[in-house]
mmCIF file of C-alpha atoms and ligand atoms in Angstrom:
data_model
loop_
_atom_site.group_PDB
_atom_site.id
_atom_site.type_symbol
_atom_site.label_atom_id
_atom_site.label_comp_id
_atom_site.label_asym_id
_atom_site.label_seq_id
_atom_site.Cartn_x
_atom_site.Cartn_y
_atom_site.Cartn_z
ATOM 1 C CA UNK A 1 -0.079 0.170 0.094
ATOM 2 C CA UNK A 2 1.663 3.366 -0.972
ATOM 3 C CA UNK A 3 1.348 6.769 1.326
ATOM 4 C CA UNK A 4 -1.880 8.148 -0.557
ATOM 5 C CA UNK A 5 -3.679 4.590 -0.230
ATOM 6 C CA UNK A 6 -2.638 4.642 3.842
ATOM 7 C CA UNK A 7 -3.912 8.195 3.991
ATOM 8 C CA UNK A 8 -7.074 7.638 2.561
ATOM 9 C CA UNK A 9 -7.755 4.371 3.814
ATOM 10 C CA UNK A 10 -7.490 4.965 7.324
ATOM 11 C CA UNK A 11 -7.011 8.794 8.151
ATOM 12 C CA UNK A 12 -9.874 10.580 5.835
ATOM 13 C CA UNK A 13 -12.536 10.252 8.358
ATOM 14 C CA UNK A 14 -15.404 8.101 7.507
ATOM 15 C CA UNK A 15 -18.646 9.241 5.551
ATOM 16 C CA UNK A 16 -20.599 10.022 9.004
ATOM 17 C CA UNK A 17 -17.631 11.657 10.510
ATOM 18 C CA UNK A 18 -17.281 13.756 7.224
ATOM 19 C CA UNK A 19 -20.742 14.958 7.635
ATOM 20 C CA UNK A 20 -20.418 15.805 11.459
ATOM 21 C CA UNK A 21 -17.145 17.983 10.425
ATOM 22 C CA UNK A 22 -17.188 19.104 6.904
ATOM 23 C CA UNK A 23 -19.003 22.557 6.199
ATOM 24 C CA UNK A 24 -21.530 22.504 3.759
ATOM 25 C CA UNK A 25 -23.337 25.197 1.680
ATOM 26 C CA UNK A 26 -26.765 23.925 3.037
ATOM 27 C CA UNK A 27 -27.981 26.484 4.981
ATOM 28 C CA UNK A 28 -29.490 24.425 7.743
ATOM 29 C CA UNK A 29 -26.015 22.504 8.306
ATOM 30 C CA UNK A 30 -24.520 22.844 11.417
ATOM 31 C CA UNK A 31 -21.613 25.374 11.909
ATOM 32 C CA UNK A 32 -18.489 23.850 11.586
ATOM 33 C CA UNK A 33 -14.957 25.330 11.502
ATOM 34 C CA UNK A 34 -13.648 22.757 8.565
ATOM 35 C CA UNK A 35 -14.161 24.356 5.220
ATOM 36 C CA UNK A 36 -11.809 22.111 3.551
ATOM 37 C CA UNK A 37 -10.014 18.724 5.112
ATOM 38 C CA UNK A 38 -7.869 16.316 4.044
ATOM 39 C CA UNK A 39 -6.703 15.964 -0.115
ATOM 40 C CA UNK A 40 -5.684 19.557 -0.862
ATOM 41 C CA UNK A 41 -2.163 21.118 -0.082
ATOM 42 C CA UNK A 42 -3.841 23.019 2.937
ATOM 43 C CA UNK A 43 -6.780 22.318 5.150
ATOM 44 C CA UNK A 44 -9.089 25.732 5.677
ATOM 45 C CA UNK A 45 -10.787 26.081 8.732
ATOM 46 C CA UNK A 46 -12.858 29.332 9.594
ATOM 47 C CA UNK A 47 -12.406 29.961 13.564
ATOM 48 C CA UNK A 48 -16.096 32.391 14.609
ATOM 49 C CA UNK A 49 -15.866 36.325 14.512
ATOM 50 C CA UNK A 50 -14.269 37.501 17.154
ATOM 51 C CA UNK A 51 -11.884 34.431 18.161
ATOM 52 C CA UNK A 52 -8.609 34.112 18.618
ATOM 53 C CA UNK A 53 -6.651 30.533 17.323
ATOM 54 C CA UNK A 54 -5.288 28.690 20.133
ATOM 55 C CA UNK A 55 -2.038 26.341 18.638
ATOM 56 C CA UNK A 56 -0.349 23.674 20.414
ATOM 57 C CA UNK A 57 1.757 20.683 19.117
ATOM 58 C CA UNK A 58 2.824 17.810 21.273
ATOM 59 C CA UNK A 59 4.731 14.530 19.726
ATOM 60 C CA UNK A 60 4.736 11.082 20.877
ATOM 61 C CA UNK A 61 8.214 9.162 20.254
ATOM 62 C CA UNK A 62 8.106 5.465 20.442
ATOM 63 C CA UNK A 63 10.531 4.311 23.617
ATOM 64 C CA UNK A 64 10.607 7.832 25.189
ATOM 65 C CA UNK A 65 6.177 8.692 25.473
ATOM 66 C CA UNK A 66 5.102 5.449 24.758
ATOM 67 C CA UNK A 67 6.198 1.549 25.003
ATOM 68 C CA UNK A 68 6.266 -0.340 21.849
ATOM 69 C CA UNK A 69 3.588 -2.822 22.852
ATOM 70 C CA UNK A 70 0.681 -0.258 23.734
ATOM 71 C CA UNK A 71 -2.380 -1.051 22.273
ATOM 72 C CA UNK A 72 -2.452 0.785 18.849
ATOM 73 C CA UNK A 73 -6.143 2.020 19.447
ATOM 74 C CA UNK A 74 -4.725 3.683 22.720
ATOM 75 C CA UNK A 75 -1.746 5.490 21.231
ATOM 76 C CA UNK A 76 -4.021 7.250 18.773
ATOM 77 C CA UNK A 77 -6.537 8.199 21.627
ATOM 78 C CA UNK A 78 -3.541 9.453 23.458
ATOM 79 C CA UNK A 79 -1.687 11.240 20.643
ATOM 80 C CA UNK A 80 -4.713 13.387 20.725
ATOM 81 C CA UNK A 81 -5.678 13.845 24.108
ATOM 82 C CA UNK A 82 -2.102 15.225 25.140
ATOM 83 C CA UNK A 83 -2.707 17.864 22.316
ATOM 84 C CA UNK A 84 -6.447 18.206 23.803
ATOM 85 C CA UNK A 85 -5.237 19.026 27.207
ATOM 86 C CA UNK A 86 -3.144 22.064 26.474
ATOM 87 C CA UNK A 87 -6.415 23.277 24.728
ATOM 88 C CA UNK A 88 -8.459 22.915 27.852
ATOM 89 C CA UNK A 89 -5.691 24.429 29.723
ATOM 90 C CA UNK A 90 -5.998 27.316 27.969
ATOM 91 C CA UNK A 91 -9.897 27.088 28.125
ATOM 92 C CA UNK A 92 -10.196 26.926 24.099
ATOM 93 C CA UNK A 93 -12.581 25.115 22.327
ATOM 94 C CA UNK A 94 -11.252 22.592 19.544
ATOM 95 C CA UNK A 95 -11.575 23.282 15.732
ATOM 96 C CA UNK A 96 -9.421 20.585 14.161
ATOM 97 C CA UNK A 97 -6.203 18.695 14.173
ATOM 98 C CA UNK A 98 -3.363 17.544 11.848
ATOM 99 C CA UNK A 99 -0.881 14.536 12.045
ATOM 100 C CA UNK A 100 2.835 14.311 11.325
ATOM 101 C CA UNK A 101 3.410 10.597 11.077
ATOM 102 C CA UNK A 102 6.639 8.732 10.781
ATOM 103 C CA UNK A 103 6.078 5.085 10.394
ATOM 104 C CA UNK A 104 8.329 1.927 10.154
ATOM 105 C CA UNK A 105 7.789 -0.037 6.973
ATOM 106 C CA UNK A 106 6.458 -3.075 9.086
ATOM 107 C CA UNK A 107 3.693 -1.070 10.533
ATOM 108 C CA UNK A 108 3.064 0.843 7.207
ATOM 109 C CA UNK A 109 2.099 -2.486 6.261
ATOM 110 C CA UNK A 110 0.208 -4.094 9.053
ATOM 111 C CA UNK A 111 -3.850 -2.881 8.494
ATOM 112 C CA UNK A 112 -4.926 -3.974 11.646
ATOM 113 C CA UNK A 113 -2.636 -2.107 13.399
ATOM 114 C CA UNK A 114 -3.037 1.047 11.502
ATOM 115 C CA UNK A 115 -6.997 1.136 11.302
ATOM 116 C CA UNK A 116 -6.811 0.625 15.246
ATOM 117 C CA UNK A 117 -4.577 3.792 15.266
ATOM 118 C CA UNK A 118 -6.659 5.425 12.963
ATOM 119 C CA UNK A 119 -9.690 4.474 15.070
ATOM 120 C CA UNK A 120 -8.315 5.322 18.683
ATOM 121 C CA UNK A 121 -7.849 8.750 17.085
ATOM 122 C CA UNK A 122 -10.897 9.366 15.209
ATOM 123 C CA UNK A 123 -12.809 8.178 18.339
ATOM 124 C CA UNK A 124 -11.738 11.053 20.237
ATOM 125 C CA UNK A 125 -11.666 13.548 17.475
ATOM 126 C CA UNK A 126 -15.422 12.491 17.107
ATOM 127 C CA UNK A 127 -16.384 13.114 20.951
ATOM 128 C CA UNK A 128 -14.173 16.141 21.316
ATOM 129 C CA UNK A 129 -15.513 17.755 17.533
ATOM 130 C CA UNK A 130 -11.753 18.034 16.265
ATOM 131 C CA UNK A 131 -11.617 16.184 13.278
ATOM 132 C CA UNK A 132 -8.095 15.430 11.446
ATOM 133 C CA UNK A 133 -7.916 17.802 8.882
ATOM 134 C CA UNK A 134 -4.263 17.147 7.327
ATOM 135 C CA UNK A 135 -0.895 16.034 8.024
ATOM 136 C CA UNK A 136 2.249 14.520 6.322
ATOM 137 C CA UNK A 137 3.100 10.440 6.608
ATOM 138 C CA UNK A 138 6.784 9.355 6.003
ATOM 139 C CA UNK A 139 8.961 6.479 6.669
ATOM 140 C CA UNK A 140 10.858 6.643 10.067
ATOM 141 C CA UNK A 141 11.119 5.593 13.463
ATOM 142 C CA UNK A 142 7.478 5.480 14.847
ATOM 143 C CA UNK A 143 6.601 9.040 15.528
ATOM 144 C CA UNK A 144 3.320 10.681 15.835
ATOM 145 C CA UNK A 145 3.133 14.675 15.929
ATOM 146 C CA UNK A 146 -0.043 16.285 16.668
ATOM 147 C CA UNK A 147 -0.830 20.122 16.189
ATOM 148 C CA UNK A 148 -4.461 21.019 17.459
ATOM 149 C CA UNK A 149 -6.239 24.204 16.715
ATOM 150 C CA UNK A 150 -8.529 25.823 18.784
ATOM 151 C CA UNK A 151 -10.369 29.046 19.270
ATOM 152 C CA UNK A 152 -11.038 31.245 22.189
ATOM 153 C CA UNK A 153 -12.710 34.621 22.547
ATOM 154 C CA UNK A 154 -10.146 37.344 22.007
ATOM 155 C CA UNK A 155 -8.542 37.938 25.532
ATOM 156 C CA UNK A 156 -10.264 35.271 27.469
ATOM 157 C CA UNK A 157 -7.915 32.185 27.395
ATOM 158 C CA UNK A 158 -6.268 30.761 30.286
ATOM 159 C CA UNK A 159 -2.937 31.447 30.898
ATOM 160 C CA UNK A 160 -0.022 30.758 32.977
ATOM 161 C CA UNK A 161 0.806 34.382 34.036
ATOM 162 C CA UNK A 162 -2.493 35.322 35.716
ATOM 163 C CA UNK A 163 -1.854 33.691 39.692
ATOM 164 C CA UNK A 164 -2.713 36.472 41.910
ATOM 165 C CA UNK A 165 -1.256 36.421 45.918
ATOM 166 C CA UNK A 166 -4.051 35.074 47.861
ATOM 167 C CA UNK A 167 -5.634 32.391 44.943
ATOM 168 C CA UNK A 168 -6.887 29.276 46.092
ATOM 169 C CA UNK A 169 -4.762 26.737 43.692
ATOM 170 C CA UNK A 170 -6.938 23.986 42.455
ATOM 171 C CA UNK A 171 -6.351 20.626 40.424
ATOM 172 C CA UNK A 172 -8.941 18.558 38.664
ATOM 173 C CA UNK A 173 -9.264 14.961 39.289
ATOM 174 C CA UNK A 174 -6.630 12.645 40.067
ATOM 175 C CA UNK A 175 -2.726 12.591 40.217
ATOM 176 C CA UNK A 176 -0.148 10.013 40.128
ATOM 177 C CA UNK A 177 -1.844 6.840 38.473
ATOM 178 C CA UNK A 178 -0.293 7.002 35.041
ATOM 179 C CA UNK A 179 3.082 6.810 37.162
ATOM 180 C CA UNK A 180 1.606 4.414 39.249
ATOM 181 C CA UNK A 181 1.384 1.999 36.029
ATOM 182 C CA UNK A 182 4.531 3.374 34.455
ATOM 183 C CA UNK A 183 6.341 1.855 37.533
ATOM 184 C CA UNK A 184 4.503 -1.539 37.466
ATOM 185 C CA UNK A 185 5.340 -1.657 33.192
ATOM 186 C CA UNK A 186 8.792 -1.023 34.236
ATOM 187 C CA UNK A 187 9.363 -3.263 37.163
ATOM 188 C CA UNK A 188 9.723 -0.961 39.891
ATOM 189 C CA UNK A 189 7.106 -2.410 41.563
ATOM 190 C CA UNK A 190 4.313 -4.691 41.336
ATOM 191 C CA UNK A 191 0.270 -3.566 41.648
ATOM 192 C CA UNK A 192 -2.605 -5.864 42.066
ATOM 193 C CA UNK A 193 -4.388 -6.918 38.905
ATOM 194 C CA UNK A 194 -7.374 -4.538 39.199
ATOM 195 C CA UNK A 195 -4.976 -1.743 40.246
ATOM 196 C CA UNK A 196 -2.783 -1.924 37.513
ATOM 197 C CA UNK A 197 -5.362 -2.096 34.937
ATOM 198 C CA UNK A 198 -7.146 0.961 36.286
ATOM 199 C CA UNK A 199 -4.121 2.728 36.390
ATOM 200 C CA UNK A 200 -2.478 1.574 32.684
ATOM 201 C CA UNK A 201 -6.099 3.324 31.821
ATOM 202 C CA UNK A 202 -4.908 6.203 32.808
ATOM 203 C CA UNK A 203 -1.468 6.329 31.510
ATOM 204 C CA UNK A 204 -2.853 5.190 28.022
ATOM 205 C CA UNK A 205 -6.185 6.559 27.861
ATOM 206 C CA UNK A 206 -6.360 10.092 29.271
ATOM 207 C CA UNK A 207 -8.976 12.113 29.668
ATOM 208 C CA UNK A 208 -8.373 15.953 28.432
ATOM 209 C CA UNK A 209 -10.319 18.203 30.757
ATOM 210 C CA UNK A 210 -12.079 20.518 27.564
ATOM 211 C CA UNK A 211 -15.540 20.897 29.295
ATOM 212 C CA UNK A 212 -13.848 21.799 32.208
ATOM 213 C CA UNK A 213 -11.329 24.375 30.584
ATOM 214 C CA UNK A 214 -14.127 26.095 28.890
ATOM 215 C CA UNK A 215 -16.493 26.504 32.262
ATOM 216 C CA UNK A 216 -13.569 28.092 34.014
ATOM 217 C CA UNK A 217 -13.316 30.939 31.427
ATOM 218 C CA UNK A 218 -13.732 34.071 33.201
ATOM 219 C CA UNK A 219 -13.395 32.124 36.606
ATOM 220 C CA UNK A 220 -9.833 31.118 37.196
ATOM 221 C CA UNK A 221 -6.928 33.478 37.094
ATOM 222 C CA UNK A 222 -4.453 31.243 35.751
ATOM 223 C CA UNK A 223 -4.408 27.455 34.265
ATOM 224 C CA UNK A 224 -2.085 24.564 33.223
ATOM 225 C CA UNK A 225 -2.259 21.297 32.126
ATOM 226 C CA UNK A 226 -0.278 18.613 34.451
ATOM 227 C CA UNK A 227 1.433 16.529 31.953
ATOM 228 C CA UNK A 228 4.996 16.633 33.621
ATOM 229 C CA UNK A 229 3.778 16.341 37.472
ATOM 230 C CA UNK A 230 1.903 18.673 39.386
ATOM 231 C CA UNK A 231 5.172 20.671 40.992
ATOM 232 C CA UNK A 232 6.412 21.360 37.616
ATOM 233 C CA UNK A 233 3.344 22.463 36.010
ATOM 234 C CA UNK A 234 2.454 24.527 39.061
ATOM 235 C CA UNK A 235 5.952 25.860 39.157
ATOM 236 C CA UNK A 236 5.096 27.168 35.245
ATOM 237 C CA UNK A 237 2.441 29.139 36.693
ATOM 238 C CA UNK A 238 4.377 30.617 39.886
ATOM 239 C CA UNK A 239 7.165 31.392 37.466
ATOM 240 C CA UNK A 240 5.130 33.227 34.787
ATOM 241 C CA UNK A 241 3.155 34.910 37.364
ATOM 242 C CA UNK A 242 6.024 35.804 39.535
ATOM 243 C CA UNK A 243 4.761 34.318 43.136
ATOM 244 C CA UNK A 244 4.902 31.526 45.123
ATOM 245 C CA UNK A 245 2.550 29.114 46.958
ATOM 246 C CA UNK A 246 2.266 26.861 49.643
ATOM 247 C CA UNK A 247 0.081 23.036 49.059
ATOM 248 C CA UNK A 248 -1.550 21.454 51.854
ATOM 249 C CA UNK A 249 0.231 18.010 52.161
ATOM 250 C CA UNK A 250 -3.149 16.313 53.219
ATOM 251 C CA UNK A 251 -5.274 17.804 50.484
ATOM 252 C CA UNK A 252 -2.456 17.006 47.872
ATOM 253 C CA UNK A 253 -2.161 13.163 48.781
ATOM 254 C CA UNK A 254 -6.259 12.981 48.654
ATOM 255 C CA UNK A 255 -5.361 13.311 44.970
ATOM 256 C CA UNK A 256 -3.775 9.902 44.306
ATOM 257 C CA UNK A 257 -5.360 8.180 47.084
ATOM 258 C CA UNK A 258 -8.697 8.544 45.526
ATOM 259 C CA UNK A 259 -11.740 6.640 44.458
ATOM 260 C CA UNK A 260 -11.154 2.803 43.617
ATOM 261 C CA UNK A 261 -7.051 3.683 44.408
ATOM 262 C CA UNK A 262 -7.572 4.608 48.134
ATOM 263 C CA UNK A 263 -7.815 1.488 49.693
ATOM 264 C CA UNK A 264 -5.291 -0.795 47.907
ATOM 265 C CA UNK A 265 -2.798 2.310 47.047
ATOM 266 C CA UNK A 266 -2.650 3.220 50.531
ATOM 267 C CA UNK A 267 -1.737 -0.125 51.653
ATOM 268 C CA UNK A 268 0.640 -0.760 49.354
ATOM 269 C CA UNK A 269 2.812 2.666 49.595
ATOM 270 C CA UNK A 270 3.701 4.738 52.460
ATOM 271 C CA UNK A 271 2.001 8.332 52.679
ATOM 272 C CA UNK A 272 5.760 9.909 51.512
ATOM 273 C CA UNK A 273 5.656 7.673 48.031
ATOM 274 C CA UNK A 274 2.301 8.704 47.427
ATOM 275 C CA UNK A 275 2.593 12.489 47.821
ATOM 276 C CA UNK A 276 5.777 12.083 45.959
ATOM 277 C CA UNK A 277 3.687 9.801 42.871
ATOM 278 C CA UNK A 278 1.139 12.978 43.351
ATOM 279 C CA UNK A 279 3.604 15.660 42.945
ATOM 280 C CA UNK A 280 5.670 14.776 40.490
ATOM 281 C CA UNK A 281 4.090 11.624 38.801
ATOM 282 C CA UNK A 282 3.781 13.055 35.468
ATOM 283 C CA UNK A 283 1.390 11.986 32.578
ATOM 284 C CA UNK A 284 -1.963 12.966 34.338
ATOM 285 C CA UNK A 285 -3.474 15.281 31.767
ATOM 286 C CA UNK A 286 -5.346 17.010 34.775
ATOM 287 C CA UNK A 287 -5.705 20.980 34.950
ATOM 288 C CA UNK A 288 -3.743 22.965 37.787
ATOM 289 C CA UNK A 289 -5.319 26.766 38.069
ATOM 290 C CA UNK A 290 -5.841 29.041 40.305
ATOM 291 C CA UNK A 291 -8.992 31.289 41.603
ATOM 292 C CA UNK A 292 -9.694 33.833 44.104
ATOM 293 C CA UNK A 293 -11.282 32.611 47.263
ATOM 294 C CA UNK A 294 -14.581 34.410 46.277
ATOM 295 C CA UNK A 295 -15.128 32.532 43.499
ATOM 296 C CA UNK A 296 -15.249 29.208 44.841
ATOM 297 C CA UNK A 297 -18.761 28.468 44.473
ATOM 298 C CA UNK A 298 -18.171 29.490 40.751
ATOM 299 C CA UNK A 299 -15.251 26.883 40.567
ATOM 300 C CA UNK A 300 -17.257 24.117 42.416
ATOM 301 C CA UNK A 301 -20.353 25.042 39.606
ATOM 302 C CA UNK A 302 -17.707 24.788 36.705
ATOM 303 C CA UNK A 303 -16.391 21.480 38.143
ATOM 304 C CA UNK A 304 -20.135 20.144 38.418
ATOM 305 C CA UNK A 305 -21.084 21.468 34.918
ATOM 306 C CA UNK A 306 -18.297 19.493 33.415
ATOM 307 C CA UNK A 307 -18.881 16.403 35.553
ATOM 308 C CA UNK A 308 -14.864 16.800 36.779
ATOM 309 C CA UNK A 309 -14.246 16.163 40.419
ATOM 310 C CA UNK A 310 -12.472 19.088 41.968
ATOM 311 C CA UNK A 311 -9.318 19.631 44.813
ATOM 312 C CA UNK A 312 -8.415 22.723 46.458
ATOM 313 C CA UNK A 313 -5.047 21.877 47.808
ATOM 314 C CA UNK A 314 -3.614 25.303 48.338
ATOM 315 C CA UNK A 315 -2.732 29.041 48.184
ATOM 316 C CA UNK A 316 -0.960 31.458 46.397
ATOM 317 C CA UNK A 317 1.817 33.643 48.169
ATOM 318 C CA UNK A 318 3.937 36.532 47.459
ATOM 319 C CA UNK A 319 7.163 34.400 48.350
ATOM 320 C CA UNK A 320 8.095 32.583 45.540
ATOM 321 C CA UNK A 321 9.191 28.952 45.205
ATOM 322 C CA UNK A 322 6.770 26.002 46.362
ATOM 323 C CA UNK A 323 6.069 24.991 49.721
ATOM 324 C CA UNK A 324 4.468 21.933 51.536
ATOM 325 C CA UNK A 325 2.340 22.192 54.723
ATOM 326 C CA UNK A 326 2.493 18.837 56.513
ATOM 327 C CA UNK A 327 -0.138 17.319 58.803
ATOM 328 C CA UNK A 328 2.436 18.483 61.632
ATOM 329 C CA UNK A 329 1.977 22.589 60.531
ATOM 330 C CA UNK A 330 5.401 22.055 59.301
ATOM 331 C CA UNK A 331 6.195 23.728 56.459
ATOM 332 C CA UNK A 332 8.984 22.566 53.652
ATOM 333 C CA UNK A 333 10.226 23.661 50.858
ATOM 334 C CA UNK A 334 9.483 21.681 47.165
ATOM 335 C CA UNK A 335 11.413 21.672 44.027
ATOM 336 C CA UNK A 336 9.102 22.981 41.839
ATOM 337 C CA UNK A 337 10.629 21.386 38.514
ATOM 338 C CA UNK A 338 9.034 19.753 35.839
ATOM 339 C CA UNK A 339 10.458 16.519 34.087
ATOM 340 C CA UNK A 340 12.822 17.471 31.712
ATOM 341 C CA UNK A 341 14.042 15.267 28.725
ATOM 342 C CA UNK A 342 17.536 16.932 28.628
ATOM 343 C CA UNK A 343 18.224 16.825 32.620
ATOM 344 C CA UNK A 344 21.716 15.340 33.031
HETATM 345 P P1 ADP B 401 1.598 17.790 0.328
HETATM 346 O O1 ADP B 401 3.067 16.938 -0.607
HETATM 347 O O2 ADP B 401 1.283 18.611 -0.594
HETATM 348 O O3 ADP B 401 2.165 18.278 1.699
HETATM 349 P P2 ADP B 401 1.032 15.331 0.861
HETATM 350 O O4 ADP B 401 0.814 14.658 -0.417
HETATM 351 O O5 ADP B 401 1.722 15.034 1.894
HETATM 352 O O6 ADP B 401 0.945 16.741 0.348
HETATM 353 O O7 ADP B 401 -0.614 14.879 1.751
HETATM 354 C C1 ADP B 401 -1.836 14.663 0.934
HETATM 355 C C2 ADP B 401 -2.759 14.849 1.531
HETATM 356 O O8 ADP B 401 -3.067 14.005 2.707
HETATM 357 C C3 ADP B 401 -2.853 16.325 2.083
HETATM 358 O O9 ADP B 401 -4.275 16.907 2.502
HETATM 359 C C4 ADP B 401 -2.123 15.975 3.841
HETATM 360 O O10 ADP B 401 -2.319 17.347 4.585
HETATM 361 C C5 ADP B 401 -2.881 14.785 4.192
HETATM 362 N N1 ADP B 401 -2.546 13.985 5.016
HETATM 363 C C6 ADP B 401 -1.087 13.280 4.588
HETATM 364 N N2 ADP B 401 -0.487 12.504 5.549
HETATM 365 C C7 ADP B 401 -1.769 12.485 6.447
HETATM 366 C C8 ADP B 401 -1.881 12.048 8.377
HETATM 367 N N3 ADP B 401 -0.967 11.091 8.343
HETATM 368 N N4 ADP B 401 -2.892 12.421 8.778
HETATM 369 C C9 ADP B 401 -3.970 12.868 7.631
HETATM 370 N N5 ADP B 401 -3.717 13.351 6.792
HETATM 371 C C10 ADP B 401 -2.364 13.340 6.108
HETATM 372 MG MG1 MG B 402 3.381 15.441 1.929
#
């Protein structure tokens, strides 16, 4: 199968999806921003009047961002999910995405693997109304590089540089579960089968918090998505906003020992380890954001409207840096560093 047949067969939207996403001349058609999709030299997008474009790119490299034996449908999902997570962090609504794909020859020949990869990507693309409208395909070591395009009303994007002294620090969902799974897959520790399956789903099938990001527009002062660990990604907000923060260790702990994870994870790991997983785990794709205390009920309403659990874990302070308030009332400094691919 040649390059063009491969694109046509696997990455062009199926007719139902094409109808959903492609703008038509019919006056009663649903407004869709895609004027022209896959097949020409450029895709054409039409953002709504008064909107700014929000653009983000994330690359997934085999061996670095995913294990070679990951299920292809999950890989397709994750490649788009990590990109949508950046749109969520900015409070942007998805418009479309492109995919630059390097495939080793044996993958390019594996029709079932390609169909599953494209199926996983398109399932999330349909669910989040973010169709694939173009890309590039080449031979090479397996690598997926997606770019997402979104829109946000001019001046309303959630940014990293808006945190103010006195803001609450909030985080969505759960933290550390992806790192729990990665450690188990790497043989660093063992997990009971049910816990491993649940943690592995968090690692391989993250949920981009698009609805929450949209609901937080006009409420949150600042936001970032947690891709490299809470301490590091909150650290980005702190530096961009020239402020510091103090996190409550007990509230932060709850974000990892939550739901199905509480009983089993607490039995398996000591509290220090759980806390470290929550703070530095990475690959969570939750949102960390700040909002003033008088917006607490609006934040809770945004969580409810988007069906996203939220936890208030700390406070923005004038003193730079990140600190942790322990159960014993002691405050200790924390490194506010994110995962760095080139760190020595
Ligand atoms: P060009 O050579 O003009 O850059 P290509 O021949 O590489 O275009 O691609 C043909 C069409 O297929 C273009 O619309 C391009 O955006 C699309 N395309 C190529 N690879 C992919 C891919 N992996 N996923 C989605 N669309 C793709
Ligand atoms: Mg090309």
